[in-house]
Coordinates of C-alpha atoms and ligand atoms in Angstrom, one line a residue:
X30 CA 0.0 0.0 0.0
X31 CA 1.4 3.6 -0.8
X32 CA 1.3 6.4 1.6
X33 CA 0.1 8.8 -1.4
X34 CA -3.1 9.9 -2.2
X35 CA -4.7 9.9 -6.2
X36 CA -6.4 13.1 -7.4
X37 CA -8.3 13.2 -10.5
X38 CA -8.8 16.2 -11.7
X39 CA -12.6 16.6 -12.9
X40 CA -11.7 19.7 -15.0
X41 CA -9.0 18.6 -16.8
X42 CA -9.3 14.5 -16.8
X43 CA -5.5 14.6 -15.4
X44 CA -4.7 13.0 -12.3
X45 CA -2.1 13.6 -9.7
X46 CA 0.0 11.3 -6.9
X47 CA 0.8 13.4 -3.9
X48 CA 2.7 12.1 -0.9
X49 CA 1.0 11.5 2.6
X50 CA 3.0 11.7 5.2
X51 CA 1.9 12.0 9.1
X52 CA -1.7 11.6 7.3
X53 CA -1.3 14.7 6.1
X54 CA -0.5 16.2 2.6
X55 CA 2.0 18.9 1.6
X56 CA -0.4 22.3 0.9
X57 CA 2.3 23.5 -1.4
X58 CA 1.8 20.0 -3.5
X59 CA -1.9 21.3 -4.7
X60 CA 0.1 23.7 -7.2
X61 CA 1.0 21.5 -8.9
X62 CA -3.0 20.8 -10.2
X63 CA -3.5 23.2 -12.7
X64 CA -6.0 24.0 -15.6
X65 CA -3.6 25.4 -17.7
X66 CA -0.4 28.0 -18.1
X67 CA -2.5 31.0 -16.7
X68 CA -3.3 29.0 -13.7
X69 CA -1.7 29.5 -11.4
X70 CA -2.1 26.4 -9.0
X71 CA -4.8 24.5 -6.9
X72 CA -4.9 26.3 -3.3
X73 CA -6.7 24.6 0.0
X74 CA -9.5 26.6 1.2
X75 CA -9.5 26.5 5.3
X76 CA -11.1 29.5 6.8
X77 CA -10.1 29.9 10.8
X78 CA -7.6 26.7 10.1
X79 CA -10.0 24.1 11.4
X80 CA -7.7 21.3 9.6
X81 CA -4.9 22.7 8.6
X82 CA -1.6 22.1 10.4
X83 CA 0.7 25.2 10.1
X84 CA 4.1 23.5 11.5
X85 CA 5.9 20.2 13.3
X86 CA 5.8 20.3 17.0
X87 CA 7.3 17.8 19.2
X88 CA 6.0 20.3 22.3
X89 CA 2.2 19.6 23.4
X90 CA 0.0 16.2 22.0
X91 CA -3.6 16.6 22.4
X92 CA -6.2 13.7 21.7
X93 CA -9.4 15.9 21.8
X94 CA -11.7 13.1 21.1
X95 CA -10.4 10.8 23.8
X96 CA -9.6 13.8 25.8
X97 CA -6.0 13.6 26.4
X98 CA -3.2 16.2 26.9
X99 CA 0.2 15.7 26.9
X100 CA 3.4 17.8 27.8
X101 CA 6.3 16.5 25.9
X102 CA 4.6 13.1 26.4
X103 CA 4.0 13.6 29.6
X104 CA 0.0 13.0 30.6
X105 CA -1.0 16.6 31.9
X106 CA -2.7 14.5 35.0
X107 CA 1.0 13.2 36.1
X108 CA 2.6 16.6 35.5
X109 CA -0.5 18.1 38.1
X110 CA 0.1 15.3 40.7
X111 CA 4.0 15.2 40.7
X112 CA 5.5 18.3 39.6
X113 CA 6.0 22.5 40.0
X114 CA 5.1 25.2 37.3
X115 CA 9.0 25.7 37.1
X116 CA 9.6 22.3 37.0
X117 CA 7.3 21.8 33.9
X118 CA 8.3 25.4 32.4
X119 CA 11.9 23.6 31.9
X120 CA 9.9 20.8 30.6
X121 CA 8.6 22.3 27.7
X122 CA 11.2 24.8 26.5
X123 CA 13.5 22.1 26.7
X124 CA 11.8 18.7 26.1
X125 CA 13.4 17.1 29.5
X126 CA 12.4 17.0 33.3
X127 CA 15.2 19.2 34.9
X128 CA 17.8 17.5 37.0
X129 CA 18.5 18.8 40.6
X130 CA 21.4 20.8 39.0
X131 CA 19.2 21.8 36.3
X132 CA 16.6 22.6 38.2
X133 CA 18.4 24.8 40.5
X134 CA 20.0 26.4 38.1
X135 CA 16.8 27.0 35.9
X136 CA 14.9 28.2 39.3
X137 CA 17.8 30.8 40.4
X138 CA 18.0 32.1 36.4
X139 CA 13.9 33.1 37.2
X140 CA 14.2 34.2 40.1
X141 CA 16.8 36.6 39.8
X142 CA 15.2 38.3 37.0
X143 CA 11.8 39.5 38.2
X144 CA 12.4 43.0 39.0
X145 CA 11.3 45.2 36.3
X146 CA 12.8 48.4 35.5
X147 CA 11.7 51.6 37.9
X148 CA 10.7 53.5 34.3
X149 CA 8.5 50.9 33.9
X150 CA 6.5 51.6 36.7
X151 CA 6.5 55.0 35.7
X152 CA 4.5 53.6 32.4
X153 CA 2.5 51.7 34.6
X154 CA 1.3 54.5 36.5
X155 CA -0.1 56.6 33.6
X156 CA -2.6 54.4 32.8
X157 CA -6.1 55.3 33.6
X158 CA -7.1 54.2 37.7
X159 CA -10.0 52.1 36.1
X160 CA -7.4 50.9 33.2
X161 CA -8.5 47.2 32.4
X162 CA -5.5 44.8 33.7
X163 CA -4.9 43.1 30.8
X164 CA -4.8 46.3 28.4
X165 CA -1.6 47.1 31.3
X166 CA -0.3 43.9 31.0
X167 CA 0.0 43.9 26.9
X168 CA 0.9 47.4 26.7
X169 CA 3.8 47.1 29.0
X170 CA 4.9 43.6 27.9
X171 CA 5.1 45.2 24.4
X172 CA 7.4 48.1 26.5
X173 CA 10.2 45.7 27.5
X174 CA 11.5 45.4 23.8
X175 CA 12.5 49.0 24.4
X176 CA 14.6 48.3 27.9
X177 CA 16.1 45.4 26.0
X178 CA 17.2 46.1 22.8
X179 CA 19.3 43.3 21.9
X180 CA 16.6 41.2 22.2
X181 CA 15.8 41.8 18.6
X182 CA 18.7 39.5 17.7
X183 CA 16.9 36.6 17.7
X184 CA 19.8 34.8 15.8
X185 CA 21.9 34.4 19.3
X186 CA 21.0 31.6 21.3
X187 CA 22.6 33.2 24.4
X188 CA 20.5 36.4 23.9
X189 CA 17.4 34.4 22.6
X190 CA 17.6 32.2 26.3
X191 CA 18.0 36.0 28.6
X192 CA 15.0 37.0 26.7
X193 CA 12.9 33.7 28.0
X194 CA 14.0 34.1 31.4
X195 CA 13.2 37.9 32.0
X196 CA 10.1 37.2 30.7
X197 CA 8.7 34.2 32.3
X198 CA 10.5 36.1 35.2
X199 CA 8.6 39.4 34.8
X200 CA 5.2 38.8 34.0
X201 CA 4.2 37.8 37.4
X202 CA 5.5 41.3 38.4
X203 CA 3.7 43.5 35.6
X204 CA 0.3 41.2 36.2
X205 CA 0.7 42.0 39.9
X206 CA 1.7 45.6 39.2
X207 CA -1.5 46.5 36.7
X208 CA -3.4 45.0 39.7
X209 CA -1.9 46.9 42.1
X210 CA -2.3 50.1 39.9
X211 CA -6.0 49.6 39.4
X212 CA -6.6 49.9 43.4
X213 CA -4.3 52.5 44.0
X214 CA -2.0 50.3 46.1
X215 CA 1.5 50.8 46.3
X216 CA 3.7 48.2 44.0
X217 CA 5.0 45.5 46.1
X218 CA 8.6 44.2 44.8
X219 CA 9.5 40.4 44.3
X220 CA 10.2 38.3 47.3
X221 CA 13.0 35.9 46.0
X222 CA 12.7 33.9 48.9
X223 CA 9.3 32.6 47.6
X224 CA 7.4 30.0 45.2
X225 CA 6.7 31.5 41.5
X226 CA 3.2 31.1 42.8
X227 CA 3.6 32.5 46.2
X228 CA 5.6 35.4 45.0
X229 CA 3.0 36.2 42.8
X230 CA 0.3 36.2 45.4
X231 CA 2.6 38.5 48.0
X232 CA 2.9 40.9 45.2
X233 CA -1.0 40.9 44.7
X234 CA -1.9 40.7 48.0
X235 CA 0.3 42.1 50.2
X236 CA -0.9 45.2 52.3
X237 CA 1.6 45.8 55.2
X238 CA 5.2 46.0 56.3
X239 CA 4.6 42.5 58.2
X240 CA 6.2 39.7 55.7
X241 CA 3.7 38.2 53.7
X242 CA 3.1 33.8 54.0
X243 CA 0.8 32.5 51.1
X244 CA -1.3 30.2 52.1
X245 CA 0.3 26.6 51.3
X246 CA -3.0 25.0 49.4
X247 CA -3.3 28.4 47.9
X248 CA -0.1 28.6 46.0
X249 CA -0.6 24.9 45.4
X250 CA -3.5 25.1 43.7
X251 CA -2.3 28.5 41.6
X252 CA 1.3 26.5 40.9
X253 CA -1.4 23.8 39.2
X254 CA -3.9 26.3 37.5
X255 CA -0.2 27.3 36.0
X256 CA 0.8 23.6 34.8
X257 CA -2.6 23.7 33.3
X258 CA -2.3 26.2 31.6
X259 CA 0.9 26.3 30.6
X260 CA 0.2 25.1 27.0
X261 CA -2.1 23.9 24.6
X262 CA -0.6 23.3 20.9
X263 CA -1.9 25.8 18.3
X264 CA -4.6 27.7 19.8
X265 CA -5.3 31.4 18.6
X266 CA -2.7 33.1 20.8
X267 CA -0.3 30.8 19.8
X268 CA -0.8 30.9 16.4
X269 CA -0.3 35.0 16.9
X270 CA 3.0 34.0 18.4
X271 CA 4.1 32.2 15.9
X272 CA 2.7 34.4 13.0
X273 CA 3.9 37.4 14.4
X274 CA 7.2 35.9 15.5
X275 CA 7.9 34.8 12.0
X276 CA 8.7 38.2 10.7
X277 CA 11.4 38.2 13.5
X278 CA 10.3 40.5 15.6
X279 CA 11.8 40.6 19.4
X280 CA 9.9 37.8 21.7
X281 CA 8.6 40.7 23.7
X282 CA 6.6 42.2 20.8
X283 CA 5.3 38.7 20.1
X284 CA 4.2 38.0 23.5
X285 CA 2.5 41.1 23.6
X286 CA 0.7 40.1 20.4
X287 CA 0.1 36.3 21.8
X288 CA -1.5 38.3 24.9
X289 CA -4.0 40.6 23.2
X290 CA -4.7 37.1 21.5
X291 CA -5.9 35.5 24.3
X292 CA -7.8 38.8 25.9
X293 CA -11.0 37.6 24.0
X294 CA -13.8 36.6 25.3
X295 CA -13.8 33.5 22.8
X296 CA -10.6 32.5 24.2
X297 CA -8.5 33.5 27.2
X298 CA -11.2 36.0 28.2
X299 CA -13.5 33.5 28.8
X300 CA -13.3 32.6 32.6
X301 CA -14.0 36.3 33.3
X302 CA -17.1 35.9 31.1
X303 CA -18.0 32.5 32.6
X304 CA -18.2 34.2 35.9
X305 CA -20.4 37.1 34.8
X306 CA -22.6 34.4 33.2
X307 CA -22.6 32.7 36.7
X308 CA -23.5 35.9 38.5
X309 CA -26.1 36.8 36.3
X310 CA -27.6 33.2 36.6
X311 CA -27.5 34.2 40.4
X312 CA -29.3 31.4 41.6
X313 CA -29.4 27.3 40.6
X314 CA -33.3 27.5 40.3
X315 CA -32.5 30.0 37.4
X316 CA -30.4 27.6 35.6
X317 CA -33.1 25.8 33.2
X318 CA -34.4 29.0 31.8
X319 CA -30.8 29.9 31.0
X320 CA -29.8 26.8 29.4
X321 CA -33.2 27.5 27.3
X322 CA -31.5 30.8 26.1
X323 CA -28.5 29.3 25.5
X324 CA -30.6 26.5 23.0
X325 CA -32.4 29.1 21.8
X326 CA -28.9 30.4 20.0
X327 CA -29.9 33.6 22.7
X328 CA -26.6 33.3 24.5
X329 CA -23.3 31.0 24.5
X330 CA -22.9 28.8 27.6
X331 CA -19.6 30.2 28.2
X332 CA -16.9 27.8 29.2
X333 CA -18.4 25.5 27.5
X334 CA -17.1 23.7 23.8
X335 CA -13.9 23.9 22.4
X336 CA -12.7 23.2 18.9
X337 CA -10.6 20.7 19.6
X338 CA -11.9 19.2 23.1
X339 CA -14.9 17.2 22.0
X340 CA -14.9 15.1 25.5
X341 CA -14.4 16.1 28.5
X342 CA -11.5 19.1 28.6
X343 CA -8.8 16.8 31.3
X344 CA -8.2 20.3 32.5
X345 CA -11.2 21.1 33.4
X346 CA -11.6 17.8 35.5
X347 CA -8.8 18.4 37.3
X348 CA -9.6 21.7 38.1
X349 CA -12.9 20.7 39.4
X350 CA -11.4 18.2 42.2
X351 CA -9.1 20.7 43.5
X352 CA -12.0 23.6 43.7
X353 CA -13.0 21.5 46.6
X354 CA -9.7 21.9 48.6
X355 CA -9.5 25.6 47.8
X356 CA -13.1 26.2 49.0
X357 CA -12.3 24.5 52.2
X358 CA -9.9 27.0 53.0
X359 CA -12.0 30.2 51.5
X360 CA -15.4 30.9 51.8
X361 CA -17.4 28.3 49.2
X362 CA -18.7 30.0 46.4
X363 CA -22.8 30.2 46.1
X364 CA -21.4 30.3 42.0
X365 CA -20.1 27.1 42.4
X366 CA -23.7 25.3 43.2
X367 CA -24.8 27.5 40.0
X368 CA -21.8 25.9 37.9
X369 CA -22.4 22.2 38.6
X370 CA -26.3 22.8 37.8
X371 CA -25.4 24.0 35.0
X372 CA -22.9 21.1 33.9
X373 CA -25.2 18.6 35.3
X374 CA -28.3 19.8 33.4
X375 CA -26.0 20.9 30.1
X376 CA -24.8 17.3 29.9
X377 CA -28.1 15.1 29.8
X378 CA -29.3 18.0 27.0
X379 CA -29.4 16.8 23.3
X380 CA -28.1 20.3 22.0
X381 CA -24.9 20.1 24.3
X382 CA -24.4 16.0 23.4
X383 CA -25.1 16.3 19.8
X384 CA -22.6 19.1 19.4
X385 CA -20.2 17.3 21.7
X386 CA -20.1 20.4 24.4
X387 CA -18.4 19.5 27.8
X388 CA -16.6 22.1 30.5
X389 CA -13.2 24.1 29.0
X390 CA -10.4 24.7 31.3
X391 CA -12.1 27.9 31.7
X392 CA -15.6 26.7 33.3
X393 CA -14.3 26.4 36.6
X394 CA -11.2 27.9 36.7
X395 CA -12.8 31.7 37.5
X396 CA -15.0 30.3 40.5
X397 CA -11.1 29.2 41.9
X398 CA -9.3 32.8 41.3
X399 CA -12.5 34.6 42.3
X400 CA -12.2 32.4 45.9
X401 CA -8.7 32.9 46.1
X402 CA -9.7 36.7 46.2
X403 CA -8.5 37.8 42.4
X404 CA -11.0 40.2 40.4
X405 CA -12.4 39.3 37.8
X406 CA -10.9 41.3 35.7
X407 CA -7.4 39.9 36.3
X408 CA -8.3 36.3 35.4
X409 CA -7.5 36.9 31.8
X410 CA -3.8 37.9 33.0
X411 CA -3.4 35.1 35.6
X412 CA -4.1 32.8 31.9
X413 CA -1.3 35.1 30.4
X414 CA 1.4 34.3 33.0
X415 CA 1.8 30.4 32.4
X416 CA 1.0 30.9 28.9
X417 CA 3.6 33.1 28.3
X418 CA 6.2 29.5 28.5
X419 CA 4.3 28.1 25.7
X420 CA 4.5 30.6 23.7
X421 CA 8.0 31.1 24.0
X422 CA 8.5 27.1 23.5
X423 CA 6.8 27.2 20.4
X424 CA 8.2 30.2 19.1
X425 CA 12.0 29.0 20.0
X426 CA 10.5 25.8 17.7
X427 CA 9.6 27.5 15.2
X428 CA 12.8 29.9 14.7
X429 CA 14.5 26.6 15.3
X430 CA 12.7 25.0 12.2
X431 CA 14.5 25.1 8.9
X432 CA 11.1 24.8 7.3
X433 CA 9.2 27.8 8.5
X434 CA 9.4 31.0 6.8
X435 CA 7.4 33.9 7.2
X436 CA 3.5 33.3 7.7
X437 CA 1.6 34.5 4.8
X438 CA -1.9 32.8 4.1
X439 CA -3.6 33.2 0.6
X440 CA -6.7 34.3 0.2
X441 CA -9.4 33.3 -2.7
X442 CA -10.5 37.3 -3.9
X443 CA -14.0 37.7 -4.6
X444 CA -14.0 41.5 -4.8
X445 CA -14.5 44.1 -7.6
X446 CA -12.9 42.8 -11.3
X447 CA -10.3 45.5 -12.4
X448 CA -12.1 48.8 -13.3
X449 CA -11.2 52.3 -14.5
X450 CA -11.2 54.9 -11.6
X451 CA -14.4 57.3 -11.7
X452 CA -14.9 59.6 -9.2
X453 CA -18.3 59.4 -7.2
X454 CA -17.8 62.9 -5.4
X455 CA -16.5 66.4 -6.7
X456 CA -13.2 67.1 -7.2
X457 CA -11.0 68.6 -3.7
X458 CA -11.0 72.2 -4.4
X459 CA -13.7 72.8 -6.9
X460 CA -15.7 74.7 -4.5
X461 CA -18.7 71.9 -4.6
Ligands
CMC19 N1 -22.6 27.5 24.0 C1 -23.6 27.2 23.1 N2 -23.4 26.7 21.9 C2 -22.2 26.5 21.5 C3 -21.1 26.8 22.4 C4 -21.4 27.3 23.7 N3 -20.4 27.6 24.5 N4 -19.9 26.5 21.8 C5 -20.3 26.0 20.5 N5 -21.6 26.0 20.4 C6 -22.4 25.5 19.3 C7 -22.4 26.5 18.1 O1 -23.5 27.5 18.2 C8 -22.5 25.6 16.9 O2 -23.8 25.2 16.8 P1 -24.5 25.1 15.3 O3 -23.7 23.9 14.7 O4 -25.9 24.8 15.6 O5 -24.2 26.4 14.6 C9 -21.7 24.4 17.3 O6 -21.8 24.4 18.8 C10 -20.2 24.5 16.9 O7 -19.6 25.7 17.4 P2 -18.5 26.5 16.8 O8 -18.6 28.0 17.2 O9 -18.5 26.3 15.3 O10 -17.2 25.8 17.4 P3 -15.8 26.4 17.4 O11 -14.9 25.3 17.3 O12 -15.6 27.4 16.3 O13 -15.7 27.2 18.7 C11 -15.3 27.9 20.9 C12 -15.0 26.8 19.8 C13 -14.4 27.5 22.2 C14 -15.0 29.3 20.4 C15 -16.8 27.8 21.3 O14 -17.1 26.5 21.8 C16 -17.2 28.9 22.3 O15 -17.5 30.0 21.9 N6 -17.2 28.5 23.6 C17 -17.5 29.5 24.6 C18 -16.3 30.3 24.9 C19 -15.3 29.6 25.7 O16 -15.6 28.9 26.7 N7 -14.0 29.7 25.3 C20 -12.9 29.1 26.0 C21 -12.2 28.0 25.2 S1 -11.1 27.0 26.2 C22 -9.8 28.1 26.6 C23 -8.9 28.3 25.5 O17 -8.2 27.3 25.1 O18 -8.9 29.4 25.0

């Protein structure tokens, strides 16, 4: 049996043998199918890339029918049991679990880079009081490229590395900053001495000269919300990484970029929209008459579907167990009762089955930040901060890839044929 695939062309009577390989064919191989010297090539048409594969990655497998993610081939529900966000950070830029030396080493490069410069905080402050967090957190990301300007030669491995560790290292600080800035607090400065996690929450939540002590389940369960969501192959932001990072612009331009990716509401934005939707539910007796809306095509259930997920999100379930142990130590969240309702109900109902529509990472992930005292508007920033290894993975993958040039999508043009300019107004300066 040959791995190729046989095209006849209908218009012409010709037919074609194009390789398969991975079960996939080569785009470019399409041009080949022509109609005749004029023509200049058959093109796939693929709006929104729901099956087309834009690069090889050896980073993050997901099985979204059997509802399986994997780190470097790691299951994501090992890498949540056994191991730190730093840990799996390492993991994924460089393929291997860290060894104590590496570990250490890795740890101390991250920690010693977290302080951002003081005329960064002077940008901070001139935002607007009730500036949203995460317009902060791109604009000032985007900032960085002009404290480092050597970051633009992406060609240096050495300089490409100090790039990844300031920011990994500094997003904790400007998302705890923009925070911090929106209530009028005073900046608190990283504490070395702590987690990634609990360093993170001092600089969120600390409010007096007394040292702050994150609560251990509390930086536990943000170190996992971290793991979780530390990648997750090609989404939309990721895809902005990459495309944007193709031209070879610095990282910090392209994280920026990958950020205001994932601010939408259809993406990284939707956990703060998943607990508006809670709060305007109010109340589990409400639930059936939303879930009639939502079938009604009225409103999305947000938190709910995913293009690729079509079982059960294995973020989302892990998320769920630990909610429990957070809630123990905060107050429980009435949401929560309104959440599982709405799962419970959403999953017996023909219009969520048919269309295969289970819980996203995102469905319980807001009722968890919102107990652990984070506004709302910050949850779309606390996404950013893991996130920001991924993208930085895959765009050191893609520079690294010999294939991958930069990203430039055809279109099929339907507009106006070519046509002879004639005004529709008067002339500038004719007095009309
Ligand atoms: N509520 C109600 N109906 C939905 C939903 C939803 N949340 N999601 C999809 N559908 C319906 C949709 O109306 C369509 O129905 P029909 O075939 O009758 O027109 C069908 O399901 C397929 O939907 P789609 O919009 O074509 O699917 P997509 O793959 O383009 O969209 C999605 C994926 C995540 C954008 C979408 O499911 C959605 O909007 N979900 C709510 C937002 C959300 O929770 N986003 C977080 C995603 S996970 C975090 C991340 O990785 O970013």
């Amino acid at each position: 049996m040959a791995d190729t695939l046989t095209i006849t062309d209908n218009r012409t009577g010709r037919t074609y043998e194009l390789p398969v390989e991975h079960n996939a064919i080569r785009a470019k191989d399409l041009r080949k199918i022509t109609t005749g010297p004029e023509d200049t090539g058959l093109t796939s048409y693929d709006a929104s890339f729901t099956n087309t594969a834009s690069c090889v990655s050896r980073i993050t497998y997901i099985d979204g029918d059997r509802g399986i993610l994997r780190y470097r081939g790691y299951p994501i529900e090992q890498l949540a049991e056994k191991s730190s966000y730093l840990e799996v950070a390492y993991l994924l830029l460089n393929g291997e679990l860290p060894t104590e030396e590496q570990y250490r080493s890795w740890a101390w490069d991250i920690t010693h880079h977290t302080f951002v410069h003081e005329n960064i905080k002077k940008l901070m402050d001139t935002f607007h009081h009730d500036a949203h967090p995460m317009g902060i957190f791109v604009s000032t990301v985007a900032a960085l490229s002009t404290f480092y300007p050597e970051a633009r030669n992406i060609a240096d491995p050495q300089l490409r590395r100090n790039q990844v560790f300031r920011l990994i290292a500094k997003v904790p600080t400007i998302a705890a900053f923009s925070y911090r800035h929106s209530i009028g607090m005073p900046y608190v400065y990283p504490n070395n001495d702590l987690s990634y996690a609990g360093n993170l929450l001092h600089m969120m939540f600390r409010t007096t000269e007394e040292p702050y002590r994150p609560n251990q389940i509390l930086e536990r369960a943000l170190d996992l919300l971290f793991i979780l969501h530390a990648d997750h192959e090609q989404n939309c932001s990721t895809n902005a990484m990459r495309g944007v990072g193709s031209s070879h612009v610095d990282p910090f331009s392209c994280v920026a970029a990958a950020s205001a990716a994932l601010w939408g509401p259809l993406h990284g934005g939707a956990n703060e929209e998943v607990l508006k939707m809670l709060a305007e539910i109010g109340s589990v007796d409400r639930v059936p008459a939303f879930i009639r809306r939502v079938k009604a095509g009225e409103v999305r259930l947000m938190g709910f579907g995913h293009r690729i997920y079509k079982s059960y999100d294995p973020r989302a379930r892990i998320i769920k167990d630990m909610a429990h142990q957070v809630f123990q130590v905060t107050r429980p969240s009435p949401l929560l009762e309104v959440a599982l309702e709405l799962e419970r109900i959403a999953l017996q109902e023909d219009y969520f089955i048919s269309r295969k529509l289970y819980p996203n990472v995102d469905f319980y992930s807001g009722l968890i930040y919102q107990a652990m005292r984070f506004p709302t508007d910050m949850f779309p920033v606390l996404f950013a901060i893991p996130r920001t290894v991924g993208w930085l993975a895959q765009w050191d993958e893609m520079l690294s890839d010999p294939e991958q040039k930069i990203a430039r999508p055809r279109q099929i043009y339907l507009g106006a044929e070519a046509r002879e300019y004639a005004p529709r107004r008067a002339p500038a300066g004719s007095g009309k």
